[in-house]
mmCIF file of C-alpha atoms in Angstrom:
data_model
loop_
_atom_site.group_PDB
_atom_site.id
_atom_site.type_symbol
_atom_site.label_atom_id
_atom_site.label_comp_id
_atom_site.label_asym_id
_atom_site.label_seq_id
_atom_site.Cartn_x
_atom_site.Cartn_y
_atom_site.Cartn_z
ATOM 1 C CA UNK A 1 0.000 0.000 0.000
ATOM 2 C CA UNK A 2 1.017 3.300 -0.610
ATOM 3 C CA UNK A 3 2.510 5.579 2.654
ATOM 4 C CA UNK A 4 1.896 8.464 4.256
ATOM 5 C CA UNK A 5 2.340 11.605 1.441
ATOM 6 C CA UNK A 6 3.606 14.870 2.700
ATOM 7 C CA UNK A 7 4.909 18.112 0.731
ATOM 8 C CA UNK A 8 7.093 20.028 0.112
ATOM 9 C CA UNK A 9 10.036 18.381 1.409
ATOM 10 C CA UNK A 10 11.481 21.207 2.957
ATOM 11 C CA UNK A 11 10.796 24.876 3.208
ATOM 12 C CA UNK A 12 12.502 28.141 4.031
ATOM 13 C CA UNK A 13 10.712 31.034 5.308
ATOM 14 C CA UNK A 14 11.706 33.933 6.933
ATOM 15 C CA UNK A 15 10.206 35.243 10.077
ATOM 16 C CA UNK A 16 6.516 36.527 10.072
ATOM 17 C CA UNK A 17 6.102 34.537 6.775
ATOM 18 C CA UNK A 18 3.469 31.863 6.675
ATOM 19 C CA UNK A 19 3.681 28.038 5.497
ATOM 20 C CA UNK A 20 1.495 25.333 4.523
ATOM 21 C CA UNK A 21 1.974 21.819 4.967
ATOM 22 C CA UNK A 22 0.000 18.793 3.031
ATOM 23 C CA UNK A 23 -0.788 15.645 3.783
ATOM 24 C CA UNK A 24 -2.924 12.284 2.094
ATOM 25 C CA UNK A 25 -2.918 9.900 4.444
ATOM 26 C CA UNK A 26 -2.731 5.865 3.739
ATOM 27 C CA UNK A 27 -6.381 5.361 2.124
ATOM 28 C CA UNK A 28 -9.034 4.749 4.270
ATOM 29 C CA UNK A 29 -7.398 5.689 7.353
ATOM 30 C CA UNK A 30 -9.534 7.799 9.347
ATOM 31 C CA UNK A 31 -7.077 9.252 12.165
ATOM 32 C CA UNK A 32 -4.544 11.763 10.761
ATOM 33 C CA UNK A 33 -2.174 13.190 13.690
ATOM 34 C CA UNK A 34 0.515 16.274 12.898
ATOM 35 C CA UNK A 35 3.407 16.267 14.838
ATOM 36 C CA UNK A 36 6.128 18.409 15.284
ATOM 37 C CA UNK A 37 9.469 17.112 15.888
ATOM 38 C CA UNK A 38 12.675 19.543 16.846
ATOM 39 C CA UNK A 39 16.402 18.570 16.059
ATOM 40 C CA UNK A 40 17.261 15.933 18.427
ATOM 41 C CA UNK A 41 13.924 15.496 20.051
ATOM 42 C CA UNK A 42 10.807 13.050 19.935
ATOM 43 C CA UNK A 43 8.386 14.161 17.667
ATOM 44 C CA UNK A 44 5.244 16.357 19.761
ATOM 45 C CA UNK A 45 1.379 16.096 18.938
ATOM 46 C CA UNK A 46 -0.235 18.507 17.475
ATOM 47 C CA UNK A 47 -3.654 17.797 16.431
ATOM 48 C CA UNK A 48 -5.198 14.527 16.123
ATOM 49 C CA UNK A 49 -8.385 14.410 13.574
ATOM 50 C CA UNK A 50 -10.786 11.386 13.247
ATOM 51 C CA UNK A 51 -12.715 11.615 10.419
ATOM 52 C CA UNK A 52 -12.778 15.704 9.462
ATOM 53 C CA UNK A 53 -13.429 16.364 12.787
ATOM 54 C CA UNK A 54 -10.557 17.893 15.282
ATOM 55 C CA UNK A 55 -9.852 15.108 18.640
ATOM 56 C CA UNK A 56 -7.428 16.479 20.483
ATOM 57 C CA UNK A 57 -5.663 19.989 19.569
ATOM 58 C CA UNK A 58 -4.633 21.117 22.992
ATOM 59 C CA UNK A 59 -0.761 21.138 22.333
ATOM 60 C CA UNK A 60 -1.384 23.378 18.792
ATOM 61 C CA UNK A 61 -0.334 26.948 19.737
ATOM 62 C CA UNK A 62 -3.609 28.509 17.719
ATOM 63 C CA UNK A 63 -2.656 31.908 17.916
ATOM 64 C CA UNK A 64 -0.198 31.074 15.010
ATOM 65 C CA UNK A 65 -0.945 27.283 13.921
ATOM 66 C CA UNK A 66 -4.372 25.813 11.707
ATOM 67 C CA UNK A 67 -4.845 22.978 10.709
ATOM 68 C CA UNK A 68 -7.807 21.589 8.284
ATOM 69 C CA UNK A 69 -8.884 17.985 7.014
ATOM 70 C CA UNK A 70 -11.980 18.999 5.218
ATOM 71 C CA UNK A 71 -13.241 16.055 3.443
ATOM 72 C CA UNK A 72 -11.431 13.624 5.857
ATOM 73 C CA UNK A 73 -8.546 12.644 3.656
ATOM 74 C CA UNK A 74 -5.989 15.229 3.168
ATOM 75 C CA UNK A 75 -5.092 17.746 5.451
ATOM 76 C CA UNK A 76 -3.510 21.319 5.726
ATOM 77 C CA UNK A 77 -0.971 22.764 8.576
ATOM 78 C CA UNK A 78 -0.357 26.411 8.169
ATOM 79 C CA UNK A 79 1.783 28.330 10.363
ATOM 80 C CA UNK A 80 1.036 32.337 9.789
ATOM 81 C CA UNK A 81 3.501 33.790 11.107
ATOM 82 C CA UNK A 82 6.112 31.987 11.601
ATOM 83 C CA UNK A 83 8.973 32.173 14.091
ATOM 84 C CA UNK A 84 12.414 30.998 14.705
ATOM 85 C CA UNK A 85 11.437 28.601 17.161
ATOM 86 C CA UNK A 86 8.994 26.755 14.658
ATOM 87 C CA UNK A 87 12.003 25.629 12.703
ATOM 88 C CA UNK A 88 11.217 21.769 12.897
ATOM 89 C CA UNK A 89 10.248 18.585 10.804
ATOM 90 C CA UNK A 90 6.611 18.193 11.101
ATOM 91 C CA UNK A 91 5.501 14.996 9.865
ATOM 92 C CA UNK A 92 2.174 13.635 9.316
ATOM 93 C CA UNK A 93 0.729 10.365 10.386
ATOM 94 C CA UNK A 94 -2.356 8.084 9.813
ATOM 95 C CA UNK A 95 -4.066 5.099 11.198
ATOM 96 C CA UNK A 96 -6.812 2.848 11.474
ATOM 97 C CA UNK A 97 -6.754 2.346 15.188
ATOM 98 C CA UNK A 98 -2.912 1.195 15.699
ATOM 99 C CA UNK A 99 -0.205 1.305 14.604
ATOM 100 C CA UNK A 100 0.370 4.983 13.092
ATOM 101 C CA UNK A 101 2.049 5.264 10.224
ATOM 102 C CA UNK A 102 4.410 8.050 9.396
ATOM 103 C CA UNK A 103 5.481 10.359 6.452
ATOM 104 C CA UNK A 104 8.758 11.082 5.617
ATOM 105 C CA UNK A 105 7.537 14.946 6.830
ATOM 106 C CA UNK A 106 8.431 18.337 5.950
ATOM 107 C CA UNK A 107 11.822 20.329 7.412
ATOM 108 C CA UNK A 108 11.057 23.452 7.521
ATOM 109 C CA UNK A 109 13.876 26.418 8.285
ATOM 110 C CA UNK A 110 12.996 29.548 9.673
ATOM 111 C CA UNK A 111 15.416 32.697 9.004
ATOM 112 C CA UNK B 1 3.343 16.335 33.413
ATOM 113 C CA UNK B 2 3.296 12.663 32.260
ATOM 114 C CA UNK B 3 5.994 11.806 30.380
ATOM 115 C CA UNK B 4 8.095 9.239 28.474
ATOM 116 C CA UNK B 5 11.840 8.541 28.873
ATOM 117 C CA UNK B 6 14.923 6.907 27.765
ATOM 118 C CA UNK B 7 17.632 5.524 30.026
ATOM 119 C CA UNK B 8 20.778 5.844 27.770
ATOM 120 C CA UNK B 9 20.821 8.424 24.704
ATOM 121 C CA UNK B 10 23.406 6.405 23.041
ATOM 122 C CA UNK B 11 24.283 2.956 22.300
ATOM 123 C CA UNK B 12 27.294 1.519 20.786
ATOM 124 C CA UNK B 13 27.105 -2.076 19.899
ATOM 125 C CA UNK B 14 29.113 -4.631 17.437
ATOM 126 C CA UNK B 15 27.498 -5.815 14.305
ATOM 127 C CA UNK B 16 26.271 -9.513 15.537
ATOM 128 C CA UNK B 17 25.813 -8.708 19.127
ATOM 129 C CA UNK B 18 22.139 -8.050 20.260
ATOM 130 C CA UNK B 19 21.230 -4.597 21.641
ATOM 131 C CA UNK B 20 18.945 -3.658 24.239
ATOM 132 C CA UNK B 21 17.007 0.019 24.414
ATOM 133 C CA UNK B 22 15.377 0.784 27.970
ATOM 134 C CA UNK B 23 12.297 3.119 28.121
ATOM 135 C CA UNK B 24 10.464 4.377 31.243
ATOM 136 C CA UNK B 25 7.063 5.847 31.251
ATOM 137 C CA UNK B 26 4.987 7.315 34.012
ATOM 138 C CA UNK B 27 1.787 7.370 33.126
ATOM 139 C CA UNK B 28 -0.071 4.350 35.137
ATOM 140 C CA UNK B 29 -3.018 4.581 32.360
ATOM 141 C CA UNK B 30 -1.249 4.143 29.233
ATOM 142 C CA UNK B 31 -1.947 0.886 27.966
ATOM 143 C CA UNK B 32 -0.162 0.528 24.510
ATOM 144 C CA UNK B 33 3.148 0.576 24.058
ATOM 145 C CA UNK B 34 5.190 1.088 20.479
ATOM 146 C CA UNK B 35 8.850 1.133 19.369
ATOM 147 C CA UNK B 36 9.772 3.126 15.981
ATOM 148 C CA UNK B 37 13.047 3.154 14.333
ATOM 149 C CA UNK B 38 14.125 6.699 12.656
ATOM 150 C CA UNK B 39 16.838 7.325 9.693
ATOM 151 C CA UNK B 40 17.911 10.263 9.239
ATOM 152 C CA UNK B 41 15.770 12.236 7.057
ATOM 153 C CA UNK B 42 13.152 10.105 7.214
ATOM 154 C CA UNK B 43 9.502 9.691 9.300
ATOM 155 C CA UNK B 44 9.592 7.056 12.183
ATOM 156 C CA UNK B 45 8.527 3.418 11.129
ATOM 157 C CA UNK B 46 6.931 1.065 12.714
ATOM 158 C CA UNK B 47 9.000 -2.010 14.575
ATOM 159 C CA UNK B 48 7.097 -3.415 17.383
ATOM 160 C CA UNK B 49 4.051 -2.772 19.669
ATOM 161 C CA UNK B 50 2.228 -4.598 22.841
ATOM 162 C CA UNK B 51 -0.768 -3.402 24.883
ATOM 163 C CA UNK B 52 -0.723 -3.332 28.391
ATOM 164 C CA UNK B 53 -2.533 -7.276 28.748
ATOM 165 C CA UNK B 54 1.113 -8.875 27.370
ATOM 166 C CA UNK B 55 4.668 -8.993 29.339
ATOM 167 C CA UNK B 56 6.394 -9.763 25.821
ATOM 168 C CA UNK B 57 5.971 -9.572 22.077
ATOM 169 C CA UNK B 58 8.262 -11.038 19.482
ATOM 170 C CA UNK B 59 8.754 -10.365 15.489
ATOM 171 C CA UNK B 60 11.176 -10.424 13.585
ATOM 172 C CA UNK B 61 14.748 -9.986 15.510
ATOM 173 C CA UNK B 62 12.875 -8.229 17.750
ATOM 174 C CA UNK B 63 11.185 -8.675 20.989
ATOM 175 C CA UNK B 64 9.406 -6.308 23.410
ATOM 176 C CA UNK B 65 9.243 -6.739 27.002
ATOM 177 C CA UNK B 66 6.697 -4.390 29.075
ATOM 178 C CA UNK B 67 7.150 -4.710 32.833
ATOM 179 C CA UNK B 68 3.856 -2.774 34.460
ATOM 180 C CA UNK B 69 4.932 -3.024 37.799
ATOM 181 C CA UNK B 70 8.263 -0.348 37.603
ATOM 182 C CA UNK B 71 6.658 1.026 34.552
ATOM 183 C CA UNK B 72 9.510 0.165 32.135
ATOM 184 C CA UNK B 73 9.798 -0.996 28.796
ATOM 185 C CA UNK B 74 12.500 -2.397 26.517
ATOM 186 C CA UNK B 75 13.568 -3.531 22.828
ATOM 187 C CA UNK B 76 15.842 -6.166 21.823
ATOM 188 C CA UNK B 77 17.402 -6.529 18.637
ATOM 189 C CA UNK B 78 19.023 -9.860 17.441
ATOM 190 C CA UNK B 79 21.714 -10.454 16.102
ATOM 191 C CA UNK B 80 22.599 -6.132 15.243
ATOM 192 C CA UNK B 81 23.555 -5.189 11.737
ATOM 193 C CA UNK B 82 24.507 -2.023 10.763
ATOM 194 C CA UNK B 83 21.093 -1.639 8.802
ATOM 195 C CA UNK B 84 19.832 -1.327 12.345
ATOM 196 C CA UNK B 85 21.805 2.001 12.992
ATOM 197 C CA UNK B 86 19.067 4.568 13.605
ATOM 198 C CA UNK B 87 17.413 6.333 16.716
ATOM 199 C CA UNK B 88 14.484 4.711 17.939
ATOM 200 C CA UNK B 89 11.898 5.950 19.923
ATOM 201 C CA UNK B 90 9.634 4.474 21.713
ATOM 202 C CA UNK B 91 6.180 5.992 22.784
ATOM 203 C CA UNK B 92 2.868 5.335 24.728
ATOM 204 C CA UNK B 93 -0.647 5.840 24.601
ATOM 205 C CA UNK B 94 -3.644 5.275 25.719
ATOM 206 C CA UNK B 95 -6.530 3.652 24.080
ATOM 207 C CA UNK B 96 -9.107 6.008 25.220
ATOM 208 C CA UNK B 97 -7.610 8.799 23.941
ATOM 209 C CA UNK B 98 -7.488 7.944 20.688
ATOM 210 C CA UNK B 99 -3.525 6.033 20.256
ATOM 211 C CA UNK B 100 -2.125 9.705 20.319
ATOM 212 C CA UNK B 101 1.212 8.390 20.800
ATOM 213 C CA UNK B 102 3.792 10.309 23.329
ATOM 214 C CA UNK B 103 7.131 10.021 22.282
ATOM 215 C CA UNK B 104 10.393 9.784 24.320
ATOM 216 C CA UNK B 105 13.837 12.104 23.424
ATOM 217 C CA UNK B 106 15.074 8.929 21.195
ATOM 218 C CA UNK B 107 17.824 6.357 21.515
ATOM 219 C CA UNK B 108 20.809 6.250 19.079
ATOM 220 C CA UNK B 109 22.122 2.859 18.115
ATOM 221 C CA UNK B 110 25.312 3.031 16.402
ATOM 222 C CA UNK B 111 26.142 -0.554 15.288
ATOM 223 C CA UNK B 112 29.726 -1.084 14.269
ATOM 224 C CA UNK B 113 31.651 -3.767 12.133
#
């Protein structure tokens, strides 16, 4: 089956720029989790969808973080605006139930 | 706040030998457990899980052990090749909550000829 798509690759913004990050899940999956993962560092929740509706999105600073799964396959993280601090991979995963499955995620540099 | 943890950062081990990577949690409620290997540049995949109702799971090279009682977990690798050279992570979750996995810092095996 095919994995977990995410694009782009990698990004570099400066500060106060935004970014958007997409993901298609592994078909059929219903749960699609973003996480963010710093250098060196387990990768961090962000929001948790089932279905196109939002589980768990405590840990997603929403003053500068969205994120969208409108039809309940892909899904949309945008970052507006960005700061240093949000330099990070964020990779997306999918499931249905366990385990999740990861993308290969986005890098993202902020200047 | 809960959290997830990893005895050793790094691990050094011969190419043949088998490795073992320790992982504390604290959470009393999690009750699925799941180890994920990470190359660099690359998303974590998949090696091994076990929910809270088994002491030990096996696959291939691998086993997990979960000990409930001092909240511990580990992963052993058989028989190490340097394919196996990677961090790996290991996380927890709880079924009620929808298998949002919390991840540890990460373990780096370094497997050498």
């Amino acid at each position: 089956e095919a994995g977990v798509a995410q694009s782009p690759r990698y990004k570099i913004i400066e500060k106060r720029q935004s970014v958007a990050f997409w993901c298609n899940p592994i078909s059929g999956h219903a749960t699609l989790y973003w996480y963010q993962q710093i250098l060196g560092q387990g990768p961090k929740l962000l929001i948790q969808f089932q279905n196109n509706g939002v589980v768990d999105d405590s840990q997603l600073p929403k003053d500068r973080f969205s994120a969208e799964r409108l039809k309940g396959v892909d899904s949309t993280l945008k970052i507006q605006p960005a700061k240093l601090e949000d330099s990070a991979v964020y990779l997306c995963a999918s499931s249905l139930g366990t385990p999740l499955h990861f993308g290969n995620g986005t890098r993202l540099t902020v200047t | 706040g809960e959290s997830v943890g990893l005895h050793l950062p790094t691990l050094s081990v011969q190419e043949g030998d088998n490795s073992i990577i320790n992982c504390a949690y604290s959470n009393s409620a999690s009750d699925y457990f799941i180890w994920y290997k990470q190359e660099s540049g690359k998303g974590p995949q998949f090696i091994i899980d076990i929910r809270s109702n088994m002491d030990k799971r096996q696959g291939q090279r691998v086993t997990v052990l979960l000990n409930k009682t001092v909240k511990h977990l580990s992963l052993q690798i058989a028989a190490t090749q340097p394919g196996d050279s990677a961090v790996y992570f290991c996380a927890e979750a709880r079924s009620n909550s929808g298998y949002a996995l919390n991840f540890g810092k990460g373990t780096s095996l370094l497997v050498t000829p």
